[in-house]
Coordinates of C-alpha atoms and ligand atoms in Angstrom, one line a residue:
X724 CA 8.1 -21.1 25.9
X725 CA 4.9 -21.8 27.9
X726 CA 2.5 -19.8 25.7
X727 CA 0.1 -21.7 23.5
X728 CA 1.1 -25.2 24.3
X729 CA 0.3 -27.8 21.7
X730 CA -2.6 -29.8 23.0
X731 CA -1.8 -33.4 24.2
X732 CA -4.1 -33.3 27.1
X733 CA -1.2 -32.9 29.6
X734 CA 0.3 -29.4 29.8
X735 CA 3.4 -30.6 31.6
X736 CA 4.1 -33.1 28.9
X737 CA 3.5 -30.6 26.2
X738 CA 6.1 -28.2 27.7
X739 CA 8.5 -31.1 28.2
X740 CA 8.1 -32.2 24.6
X741 CA 8.5 -28.7 23.3
X742 CA 11.7 -28.1 25.2
X743 CA 13.1 -31.5 24.2
X744 CA 12.6 -30.6 20.5
X745 CA 13.8 -27.0 20.7
X746 CA 17.0 -28.1 22.5
X747 CA 18.0 -29.9 19.3
X748 CA 18.9 -26.4 18.1
X749 CA 21.4 -26.1 21.0
X750 CA 19.5 -23.6 23.2
X751 CA 20.3 -23.6 26.9
X752 CA 17.6 -23.4 29.7
X753 CA 18.8 -19.8 30.3
X754 CA 18.0 -18.9 26.7
X755 CA 14.7 -20.7 26.8
X756 CA 13.6 -19.0 30.0
X757 CA 13.9 -15.5 28.5
X758 CA 10.9 -13.7 27.0
X759 CA 10.7 -14.4 23.3
X760 CA 10.8 -11.8 20.6
X761 CA 9.4 -13.3 17.4
X762 CA 10.8 -11.9 14.1
X763 CA 9.0 -12.5 10.8
X764 CA 11.2 -13.6 8.0
X765 CA 9.9 -12.3 4.6
X766 CA 13.1 -12.9 2.7
X767 CA 12.5 -14.6 -0.6
X768 CA 14.6 -15.0 -3.7
X769 CA 11.6 -13.7 -5.5
X770 CA 11.5 -10.5 -3.4
X771 CA 14.4 -8.1 -4.2
X772 CA 12.7 -5.4 -2.2
X773 CA 13.4 -7.5 0.9
X774 CA 17.0 -8.3 -0.1
X775 CA 18.3 -6.8 3.1
X776 CA 16.0 -8.8 5.4
X777 CA 18.7 -11.3 6.5
X778 CA 20.9 -8.4 7.7
X779 CA 18.0 -6.7 9.4
X780 CA 17.1 -9.9 11.2
X781 CA 20.6 -10.2 12.6
X782 CA 20.4 -6.6 13.9
X783 CA 17.0 -7.1 15.4
X784 CA 18.3 -10.3 17.1
X785 CA 21.3 -8.3 18.5
X786 CA 19.0 -5.6 19.9
X787 CA 16.7 -8.1 21.5
X788 CA 19.6 -10.0 23.1
X789 CA 21.2 -6.8 24.3
X790 CA 17.9 -6.1 26.2
X791 CA 17.8 -9.6 27.7
X792 CA 15.2 -11.3 25.4
X793 CA 15.5 -14.4 23.2
X794 CA 14.9 -13.6 19.5
X795 CA 13.4 -16.3 17.3
X796 CA 12.8 -16.0 13.6
X797 CA 9.8 -17.6 11.8
X798 CA 8.9 -17.4 8.1
X799 CA 5.8 -16.1 6.5
X800 CA 4.7 -15.6 3.0
X801 CA 6.5 -12.9 1.1
X802 CA 4.9 -11.0 -1.7
X803 CA 6.7 -9.0 -4.3
X804 CA 4.7 -6.8 -6.7
X805 CA 6.2 -8.2 -9.9
X806 CA 6.2 -11.8 -8.7
X807 CA 2.6 -12.3 -7.6
X808 CA 0.1 -13.9 -10.0
X809 CA -2.5 -12.8 -10.6
X810 CA -1.9 -9.8 -8.3
X811 CA -0.2 -9.1 -5.0
X812 CA -3.5 -7.8 -3.7
X813 CA -5.1 -11.2 -4.3
X814 CA -2.5 -12.6 -1.9
X815 CA -2.5 -9.9 0.7
X816 CA -5.2 -11.4 2.8
X817 CA -3.5 -14.8 2.6
X818 CA -0.3 -13.2 4.0
X819 CA -2.4 -11.5 6.7
X820 CA -4.0 -14.8 7.7
X821 CA -0.5 -16.5 7.7
X822 CA 1.0 -13.8 9.9
X823 CA -2.0 -13.7 12.3
X824 CA -2.1 -17.5 12.8
X825 CA 1.7 -17.8 13.2
X826 CA 1.8 -15.1 15.8
X827 CA -1.0 -16.8 17.6
X828 CA 0.4 -20.3 17.2
X829 CA 4.0 -19.5 18.4
X830 CA 5.0 -18.7 21.9
X831 CA 6.2 -15.2 21.1
X832 CA 5.9 -12.5 23.7
X833 CA 6.3 -9.7 21.2
X834 CA 6.9 -9.7 17.4
X835 CA 8.9 -7.6 15.0
X836 CA 7.2 -7.3 11.6
X837 CA 9.9 -6.8 9.0
X838 CA 8.3 -5.9 5.7
X839 CA 8.0 -3.3 3.1
X840 CA 7.1 -4.3 -0.5
X841 CA 3.7 -2.9 -1.0
X842 CA 1.2 -5.5 0.4
X843 CA 3.5 -7.0 3.0
X844 CA 3.4 -4.4 5.8
X845 CA -0.4 -3.9 5.5
X846 CA -0.8 -7.7 5.6
X847 CA 1.5 -8.0 8.6
X848 CA -0.3 -5.3 10.5
X849 CA -3.8 -6.7 9.7
X850 CA -2.6 -10.0 11.1
X851 CA -0.9 -8.5 14.1
X852 CA -3.9 -6.4 15.0
X853 CA -6.1 -9.5 15.0
X854 CA -3.6 -11.6 16.9
X855 CA -3.2 -8.6 19.2
X856 CA 0.2 -9.5 20.7
X857 CA 2.7 -6.7 21.3
X858 CA 4.1 -5.8 17.9
X859 CA 6.5 -3.3 16.2
X860 CA 7.0 -2.6 12.5
X861 CA 10.4 -2.5 10.9
X862 CA 10.3 -1.3 7.2
X863 CA 13.1 -2.7 5.0
X864 CA 13.7 0.9 3.8
X865 CA 13.7 2.5 0.3
X866 CA 16.1 1.6 -2.5
X867 CA 18.7 4.1 -3.7
X868 CA 18.1 6.2 -6.8
X869 CA 19.5 5.2 -10.2
X870 CA 21.1 7.4 -12.9
X871 CA 20.6 7.3 -16.7
X872 CA 22.0 9.8 -19.2
X873 CA 22.3 12.5 -16.5
X874 CA 18.8 11.9 -15.1
X875 CA 18.0 10.7 -11.6
X876 CA 15.7 7.6 -11.8
X877 CA 13.5 5.9 -9.2
X878 CA 11.3 2.8 -9.5
X879 CA 8.7 2.8 -10.4
X880 CA 7.5 6.2 -11.5
X881 CA 10.4 6.5 -13.9
X882 CA 9.8 2.9 -15.1
X883 CA 6.3 4.0 -16.3
X884 CA 7.6 7.3 -17.6
X885 CA 10.4 5.8 -19.7
X886 CA 8.1 3.0 -20.9
X887 CA 5.7 5.7 -22.0
X888 CA 8.5 7.4 -23.9
X889 CA 9.4 4.1 -25.5
X890 CA 5.8 3.4 -26.5
X891 CA 5.6 6.9 -28.0
X892 CA 8.7 6.3 -30.1
X893 CA 10.8 8.9 -28.2
X894 CA 13.2 6.3 -26.6
X895 CA 15.1 3.6 -28.6
X896 CA 15.0 -0.1 -27.9
X897 CA 18.7 0.1 -26.9
X898 CA 18.1 2.9 -24.4
X899 CA 15.1 1.2 -22.8
X900 CA 17.3 -1.9 -22.2
X901 CA 20.0 0.2 -20.5
X902 CA 17.4 2.1 -18.4
X903 CA 16.0 -1.3 -17.4
X904 CA 19.4 -2.0 -15.6
X905 CA 19.5 1.4 -14.0
X906 CA 16.0 1.8 -12.6
X907 CA 16.4 -0.5 -9.5
X908 CA 20.1 -0.1 -8.4
X909 CA 19.8 -1.6 -5.0
X910 CA 17.6 -3.7 -2.7
X911 CA 14.8 -1.9 -0.8
X912 CA 11.4 -0.7 -1.7
X913 CA 10.5 1.6 -4.5
X914 CA 12.3 5.0 -4.1
X915 CA 9.3 7.2 -4.8
X916 CA 6.2 7.9 -2.8
X917 CA 4.6 4.7 -3.9
X918 CA 2.6 2.3 -1.8
X919 CA 5.6 0.9 0.1
X920 CA 6.9 4.4 1.1
X921 CA 3.4 5.7 1.9
X922 CA 2.7 2.8 4.2
X923 CA 6.1 3.0 5.9
X924 CA 5.5 6.7 6.6
X925 CA 2.0 5.9 7.9
X926 CA 3.4 3.3 10.2
X927 CA 5.4 6.1 11.9
X928 CA 2.2 8.2 12.2
X929 CA 0.2 5.3 13.5
X930 CA 2.8 4.9 16.2
X931 CA 3.7 1.3 15.3
X932 CA 7.3 2.0 14.1
X933 CA 10.3 3.8 15.5
X934 CA 10.7 7.5 14.5
X935 CA 12.8 7.8 11.3
X936 CA 12.3 4.2 10.3
X937 CA 10.3 4.9 7.2
X938 CA 12.9 6.7 5.2
X939 CA 16.4 5.4 6.0
X940 CA 17.7 3.9 2.7
X941 CA 17.7 0.1 2.8
X942 CA 21.5 -0.1 2.3
X943 CA 22.5 2.4 4.9
X944 CA 24.2 1.6 8.2
X945 CA 21.5 3.6 10.0
X946 CA 19.0 1.1 8.6
X947 CA 20.9 -1.7 10.5
X948 CA 21.1 0.5 13.6
X949 CA 17.4 1.2 13.6
X950 CA 16.8 -2.6 13.2
X951 CA 18.9 -3.1 16.4
X952 CA 16.9 -0.4 18.2
X953 CA 13.7 -2.1 17.1
X954 CA 14.8 -5.4 18.5
X955 CA 15.7 -3.7 21.7
X956 CA 12.2 -2.1 21.9
X957 CA 10.6 -5.4 21.1
X958 CA 12.4 -7.0 24.1
X959 CA 11.0 -4.2 26.3
X960 CA 7.5 -4.8 24.9
X961 CA 7.6 -8.3 26.2
X962 CA 7.6 -6.9 29.8
X963 CA 4.5 -4.8 29.3
X964 CA 1.1 -5.1 27.8
X965 CA 1.1 -2.5 25.0
X966 CA -0.8 -4.2 22.2
X967 CA -1.7 -3.1 18.7
X968 CA -5.3 -2.6 19.8
X969 CA -4.1 0.0 22.4
X970 CA -2.2 1.9 19.7
X971 CA -4.6 1.7 16.8
X972 CA -7.2 4.1 18.1
X973 CA -9.4 6.4 16.0
X974 CA -6.9 9.2 16.7
X975 CA -4.0 7.1 15.5
X976 CA -5.9 6.1 12.3
X977 CA -6.6 9.8 11.6
X978 CA -2.9 10.6 12.2
X979 CA -2.1 8.0 9.5
X980 CA -4.6 9.7 7.1
X981 CA -3.0 13.1 7.8
X982 CA 0.4 11.6 6.9
X983 CA -1.0 9.9 3.8
X984 CA -2.4 13.2 2.5
X985 CA 0.6 15.3 3.4
X986 CA 3.1 13.1 1.6
X987 CA 0.9 12.9 -1.5
X988 CA 0.7 9.2 -0.8
X989 CA -0.5 6.2 -2.8
X990 CA -4.2 5.6 -3.4
X991 CA -3.5 2.0 -2.3
X992 CA -3.1 3.3 1.2
X993 CA -6.8 4.0 1.3
X994 CA -7.6 0.4 0.8
X995 CA -4.9 -0.9 3.2
X996 CA -5.7 1.5 6.0
X997 CA -9.4 0.7 5.7
X998 CA -8.5 -3.0 6.0
X999 CA -6.3 -2.4 9.0
X1000 CA -9.1 -0.3 10.6
X1001 CA -11.6 -3.0 9.9
X1002 CA -9.6 -5.3 12.2
X1003 CA -10.0 -2.8 15.1
X1004 CA -13.1 -1.8 17.1
X1005 CA -13.5 1.4 15.0
X1006 CA -13.6 0.9 11.3
X1007 CA -13.0 3.9 9.0
X1008 CA -15.5 5.5 6.8
X1009 CA -14.0 6.3 3.4
X1010 CA -15.3 9.9 3.7
X1011 CA -12.7 10.4 6.5
X1012 CA -10.0 10.3 3.9
X1013 CA -11.6 13.2 2.1
X1014 CA -12.5 15.2 5.2
X1015 CA -8.9 15.0 6.4
X1016 CA -7.6 15.7 2.9
X1017 CA -9.5 18.9 2.6
X1018 CA -7.6 20.4 5.5
X1019 CA -4.2 18.7 5.0
X1020 CA -1.8 20.3 2.5
X1021 CA 0.7 18.2 0.5
X1022 CA 4.1 19.2 2.0
X1023 CA 6.5 16.6 0.7
X1024 CA 7.9 17.2 -2.8
X1025 CA 8.4 13.6 -4.0
X1026 CA 7.6 11.8 -7.2
X1027 CA 5.1 11.0 -8.5
X1028 CA 3.4 14.2 -7.2
X1029 CA 6.7 16.2 -7.0
X1030 CA 10.3 16.0 -7.9
X1031 CA 12.5 14.2 -5.3
X1032 CA 13.0 10.6 -4.1
X1033 CA 12.8 8.8 -0.7
X1034 CA 16.4 9.1 0.1
X1035 CA 16.2 12.9 -0.4
X1036 CA 13.2 13.0 2.0
X1037 CA 15.4 11.1 4.5
X1038 CA 18.3 13.6 4.2
X1039 CA 15.7 16.4 4.7
X1040 CA 14.8 15.0 8.1
X1041 CA 12.2 12.4 7.2
X1042 CA 8.8 11.8 8.9
X1043 CA 9.7 13.3 12.3
X1044 CA 10.7 16.6 10.6
X1045 CA 7.5 16.6 8.5
X1046 CA 5.4 16.0 11.6
X1047 CA 6.7 19.3 13.0
X1048 CA 4.9 21.0 10.2
X1049 CA 1.7 19.0 10.8
X1050 CA 1.5 19.2 14.6
X1051 CA -1.8 21.1 14.7
X1052 CA -3.4 18.4 12.5
X1053 CA -2.1 15.4 14.5
X1054 CA -3.4 13.9 17.7
X1055 CA 0.0 14.1 19.5
X1056 CA -1.3 12.4 22.6
X1057 CA -2.0 9.1 20.6
X1058 CA -0.1 6.2 22.2
X1059 CA 3.2 5.1 20.5
X1060 CA 5.0 1.8 20.5
X1061 CA 7.9 3.6 22.1
X1062 CA 5.8 3.7 25.3
X1063 CA 4.9 7.3 25.5
X1064 CA 2.9 9.4 23.0
X1065 CA 3.4 10.3 19.3
X1066 CA 4.3 13.8 20.6
X1067 CA 7.1 12.3 22.8
X1068 CA 8.4 10.1 19.9
X1069 CA 8.9 13.1 17.5
X1070 CA 10.3 15.5 20.0
X1071 CA 13.8 14.7 18.6
X1072 CA 14.1 15.7 15.0
X1073 CA 16.7 17.0 12.6
X1074 CA 16.2 20.5 11.1
X1075 CA 18.2 20.5 7.9
X1076 CA 19.2 24.0 6.8
X1077 CA 18.3 24.8 3.2
X1078 CA 16.4 21.5 2.5
X1079 CA 13.6 21.8 -0.1
X1080 CA 11.9 18.5 0.1
X1081 CA 9.7 19.2 3.1
X1082 CA 7.8 22.3 2.4
X1083 CA 6.7 24.7 5.2
X1084 CA 3.0 25.1 6.0
X1085 CA 2.9 28.6 4.6
X1086 CA 4.2 27.4 1.2
X1087 CA 2.8 23.9 0.6
X1088 CA 3.2 21.9 -2.6
X1089 CA -0.6 21.7 -2.9
X1090 CA -3.2 23.4 -0.6
X1091 CA -5.2 20.2 -0.3
X1092 CA -4.3 16.6 0.4
X1093 CA -3.2 14.2 -2.3
X1094 CA -6.3 12.0 -2.5
X1095 CA -9.9 12.9 -2.9
X1096 CA -13.0 10.7 -2.5
X1097 CA -15.6 11.0 -5.3
X1098 CA -19.2 9.8 -5.3
X1099 CA -22.0 9.9 -7.9
X1100 CA -24.3 7.6 -9.8
X1101 CA -21.2 5.8 -11.1
X1102 CA -19.7 5.2 -7.7
X1103 CA -22.4 5.0 -5.0
X1104 CA -20.0 3.7 -2.4
X1105 CA -17.1 5.9 -3.5
X1106 CA -14.1 6.1 -5.7
X1107 CA -10.7 7.8 -5.3
X1108 CA -8.5 10.1 -7.4
X1109 CA -4.9 11.1 -6.6
X1110 CA -5.5 14.8 -7.4
X1111 CA -1.9 15.6 -6.5
X1112 CA -0.7 13.6 -9.5
X1113 CA -3.5 14.6 -11.9
X1114 CA -3.6 17.2 -14.7
X1115 CA -5.2 20.5 -13.6
X1116 CA -6.9 20.9 -16.9
X1117 CA -8.8 17.6 -16.6
X1118 CA -10.0 18.0 -13.0
X1119 CA -13.4 19.2 -14.4
X1120 CA -14.1 17.2 -17.5
X1121 CA -16.9 15.8 -19.6
X1122 CA -16.2 13.3 -22.3
X1123 CA -17.4 10.3 -24.3
X1124 CA -16.9 6.8 -22.8
X1125 CA -14.6 4.4 -24.5
X1126 CA -15.2 1.1 -22.7
X1127 CA -13.0 -1.9 -22.2
X1128 CA -14.7 -4.9 -20.7
X1129 CA -11.7 -6.4 -19.0
X1130 CA -7.9 -6.0 -18.6
X1131 CA -7.5 -8.5 -21.4
X1132 CA -9.8 -6.6 -23.7
X1133 CA -8.0 -3.4 -22.9
X1134 CA -4.6 -5.0 -23.6
X1135 CA -5.9 -6.3 -26.9
X1136 CA -7.5 -3.1 -28.3
X1137 CA -5.9 -0.1 -26.7
X1138 CA -3.2 0.3 -29.4
X1139 CA -5.5 -0.7 -32.3
X1140 CA -5.1 2.0 -34.9
X1141 CA -8.9 1.5 -35.6
X1142 CA -9.9 2.3 -32.0
X1143 CA -12.4 5.1 -32.1
X1144 CA -10.8 7.4 -29.5
X1145 CA -9.6 10.9 -29.1
X1146 CA -7.9 12.8 -26.3
X1147 CA -11.1 14.3 -24.8
X1148 CA -12.7 10.8 -24.4
X1149 CA -12.9 9.0 -21.0
X1150 CA -11.3 5.6 -21.0
X1151 CA -13.4 3.1 -19.0
X1152 CA -12.0 -0.2 -17.6
X1153 CA -14.3 -2.6 -15.8
X1154 CA -14.3 -6.1 -14.4
X1155 CA -10.9 -5.2 -12.8
X1156 CA -12.1 -4.8 -9.2
X1157 CA -11.6 -7.0 -6.1
X1158 CA -13.7 -9.8 -7.4
X1159 CA -13.7 -9.1 -11.2
X1160 CA -10.1 -9.5 -12.2
X1161 CA -9.7 -11.1 -9.5
X1162 CA -7.4 -9.3 -7.1
X1163 CA -8.0 -5.7 -8.2
X1164 CA -4.9 -5.4 -10.3
X1165 CA -3.0 -2.1 -10.7
X1166 CA -4.5 -1.7 -14.2
X1167 CA -6.2 1.6 -13.5
X1168 CA -3.3 3.4 -15.1
X1169 CA -4.6 2.6 -18.6
X1170 CA -2.0 3.4 -21.1
X1171 CA -2.7 6.3 -23.5
X1172 CA -3.7 4.7 -26.8
X1173 CA -0.5 4.5 -28.9
X1174 CA -1.9 6.6 -31.7
X1175 CA -2.6 9.4 -29.2
X1176 CA 0.7 8.9 -27.3
X1177 CA 2.5 9.3 -30.6
X1178 CA 0.7 12.7 -31.1
X1179 CA 2.1 13.8 -27.7
X1180 CA -1.0 13.2 -25.6
X1181 CA 0.3 12.5 -22.0
X1182 CA -2.9 12.3 -19.9
X1183 CA -6.6 11.5 -20.3
X1184 CA -9.4 10.9 -17.8
X1185 CA -9.4 7.2 -17.1
X1186 CA -11.8 5.5 -14.7
X1187 CA -12.1 1.9 -13.4
X1188 CA -12.8 -0.4 -10.5
X1189 CA -9.1 -1.3 -10.5
X1190 CA -6.2 0.1 -8.4
X1191 CA -3.2 2.0 -9.6
X1192 CA 0.4 1.7 -8.5
X1193 CA 1.3 4.4 -6.0
X1194 CA 4.2 5.3 -8.3
X1195 CA 1.8 6.2 -11.2
X1196 CA 0.3 9.5 -12.2
X1197 CA -2.5 11.0 -14.3
X1198 CA -6.1 12.0 -14.0
X1199 CA -7.2 8.5 -13.0
X1200 CA -10.4 7.6 -11.0
X1201 CA -9.9 4.3 -9.2
X1202 CA -11.6 1.9 -6.8
X1203 CA -15.1 2.5 -8.1
X1204 CA -17.4 0.8 -5.6
X1205 CA -19.4 -1.3 -6.0
X1206 CA -17.3 -2.8 -8.7
X1207 CA -18.6 -3.9 -12.1
X1208 CA -18.5 -7.7 -11.4
X1209 CA -20.6 -7.1 -8.3
X1210 CA -23.3 -5.3 -10.3
X1211 CA -22.1 -1.8 -9.8
X1212 CA -23.2 0.9 -12.2
X1213 CA -19.8 0.7 -14.0
X1214 CA -21.2 -2.5 -15.6
X1215 CA -23.9 -0.4 -17.3
X1216 CA -21.7 2.1 -19.2
X1217 CA -21.7 1.8 -23.0
X1218 CA -19.4 3.3 -25.6
X1219 CA -20.4 6.8 -26.4
X1220 CA -22.2 7.5 -23.1
X1221 CA -21.2 10.9 -21.6
X1222 CA -19.3 10.8 -18.3
X1223 CA -18.7 13.9 -16.1
X1224 CA -15.8 14.2 -13.6
X1225 CA -15.8 17.1 -11.1
X1226 CA -13.0 16.7 -8.6
X1227 CA -13.7 20.0 -6.8
X1228 CA -17.3 18.9 -6.5
X1229 CA -16.2 15.4 -5.6
X1230 CA -18.4 13.7 -8.2
X1231 CA -18.2 11.2 -11.0
X1232 CA -21.4 10.7 -13.0
X1233 CA -22.7 8.8 -15.9
X1234 CA -25.0 11.1 -17.8
X1235 CA -27.6 8.5 -18.7
X1236 CA -31.1 8.7 -17.3
X1237 CA -32.3 6.2 -14.7
X1238 CA -34.9 4.6 -16.9
X1239 CA -32.3 3.7 -19.5
X1240 CA -29.9 2.4 -16.7
X1241 CA -32.8 0.3 -15.4
X1242 CA -33.2 -1.3 -18.8
X1243 CA -29.5 -2.1 -19.0
X1244 CA -29.5 -3.5 -15.5
X1245 CA -32.4 -5.8 -16.3
X1246 CA -30.3 -7.6 -19.0
X1247 CA -26.9 -7.6 -17.1
X1248 CA -25.6 -10.9 -15.9
X1249 CA -22.7 -11.4 -13.5
X1250 CA -19.4 -12.8 -14.9
X1251 CA -18.6 -16.4 -14.1
X1252 CA -15.3 -17.5 -12.5
X1253 CA -14.5 -21.1 -13.7
X1254 CA -11.0 -20.8 -12.2
X1255 CA -12.2 -19.9 -8.8
X1256 CA -14.1 -23.1 -7.8
X1257 CA -11.6 -24.4 -5.2
X1258 CA -8.9 -23.5 -2.7
X1259 CA -7.8 -20.0 -1.9
X1260 CA -9.3 -18.6 -5.1
X1261 CA -12.7 -19.7 -4.0
X1262 CA -12.3 -18.4 -0.5
X1263 CA -11.2 -15.1 -2.0
X1264 CA -14.1 -14.8 -4.4
X1265 CA -16.7 -15.7 -1.9
X1266 CA -15.5 -13.4 0.9
X1267 CA -13.5 -10.5 -0.4
X1268 CA -15.1 -7.1 0.3
X1269 CA -15.3 -4.0 -1.8
X1270 CA -12.6 -1.4 -2.0
X1271 CA -14.3 1.0 0.5
X1272 CA -14.0 -1.7 3.1
X1273 CA -10.4 -2.4 2.3
X1274 CA -10.9 -5.6 0.3
X1275 CA -10.4 -7.7 3.5
X1276 CA -12.3 -10.9 3.9
X1277 CA -15.7 -10.4 5.6
X1278 CA -14.9 -13.1 8.2
X1279 CA -11.6 -11.4 9.2
X1280 CA -13.0 -8.1 10.2
X1281 CA -13.3 -7.4 13.9
X1282 CA -16.7 -8.4 15.4
Ligands
FES1309 FE1 8.5 -3.7 -3.9 FE2 7.8 -1.4 -5.3 S1 8.1 -3.4 -6.1 S2 8.1 -1.7 -3.2

């Protein structure tokens, strides 16, 4: 209770006043003299992914009290993917600032970060690293799978797949309505290897969350038990000095990249881990993702790269079992929030006979990691492609550009029967980056134009400065940096230009000579943002960084 006293010019009075107020809640001096475990409350009626947060909070409290500490809950912003205008990414840094400042402002000796829906855990960790008080992550856990006409379903890969079937006229209006009720059958985060699951697995690899905590379904009793164990460990953390900055070393960050690649993780994780690393003393270079990816196979057979769902990954032994296959690629002596090393933390694991979700090293799902980093005259500061979820026949491709100037332009024209497009073309979306949209929406998964979808075309090369949901799939180049709205070369592409993608060669190029590009550059003018003249929108526009730096605000990065 003595930490961070409100300033009245008299510390004794500040403490006296604080105690007088908090006693209104019925606390005894014994309770108030205990170390305090802060618990973030990200429950919201608008965030179904966090629907189990109240139950988890109770369990964390129980764990903290069993270990002799005093748990105290405080609210922060909660962000759900479908309830965040204009995008959840736009709000991630606001949640990071909220979390950081509340940890700093409140007299907590350690903090449990309960999050899960895509941007929440990255935001919480970004804030916690900057506040640098002992912290432990508790994911809310994945939702259960749904069932529809004998098929197993998981949000949101199957949301996209079924919507594509509906658009292509292969699923009726009645069926799509029924499917809508079956796709999300429980609380918890998306049940495929989307961003939430990717980040949760990376938290185990970073050493910030208890072993096994990424994959236990949100509705299972084990989820509640691991919440209790997390509370207990948070109480122990109050007695030591193990802070996020001690755990988030370059080795730990590389362990997280190994995990991201081995699970065929979400491209969004590149942005989030870059932002988290930017809060530490050792920022990541985007090339490290590619370098680690070249020697890390995809071992987990989960949608959208594979077949199964998060609960199946859990039944197969989860992250600790996967790490047994990756031991030679991991820095096992990296520090872990449990107190020892990552190697100590994963010593106990379950070997499930006959499981097929976690592949052995000698028979990987893909020889190389899920995500590759591309460069070229279209992406001088890099771009990413989820090669694990792309079409093999499009990995080397040259085609004619069909350009959309904005997300709105794309929505207006993509299904126009008069659109001049065929399946060998390259769909280009611009002004959808961190500044341009704003908030870098998950619009990079451009729909296949309806007239081509109806002919059975399922994939085309699509490129943009946008992001893509971790649950999506296709030959899709994302995060082109610098973005179009910042004057990147994407702004100069015109309909009919030739574009060449070479994933093996890690390149993405606009086949237009430099003299012509210089002419186009001379007449280009940046877009204006009349809606971003005040408040958070203005702060965001003036300070957000490009994708290769994690889209954090420049003033929030570590000095
Ligand atoms: Fe919350 Fe997918 S919408 S994790």
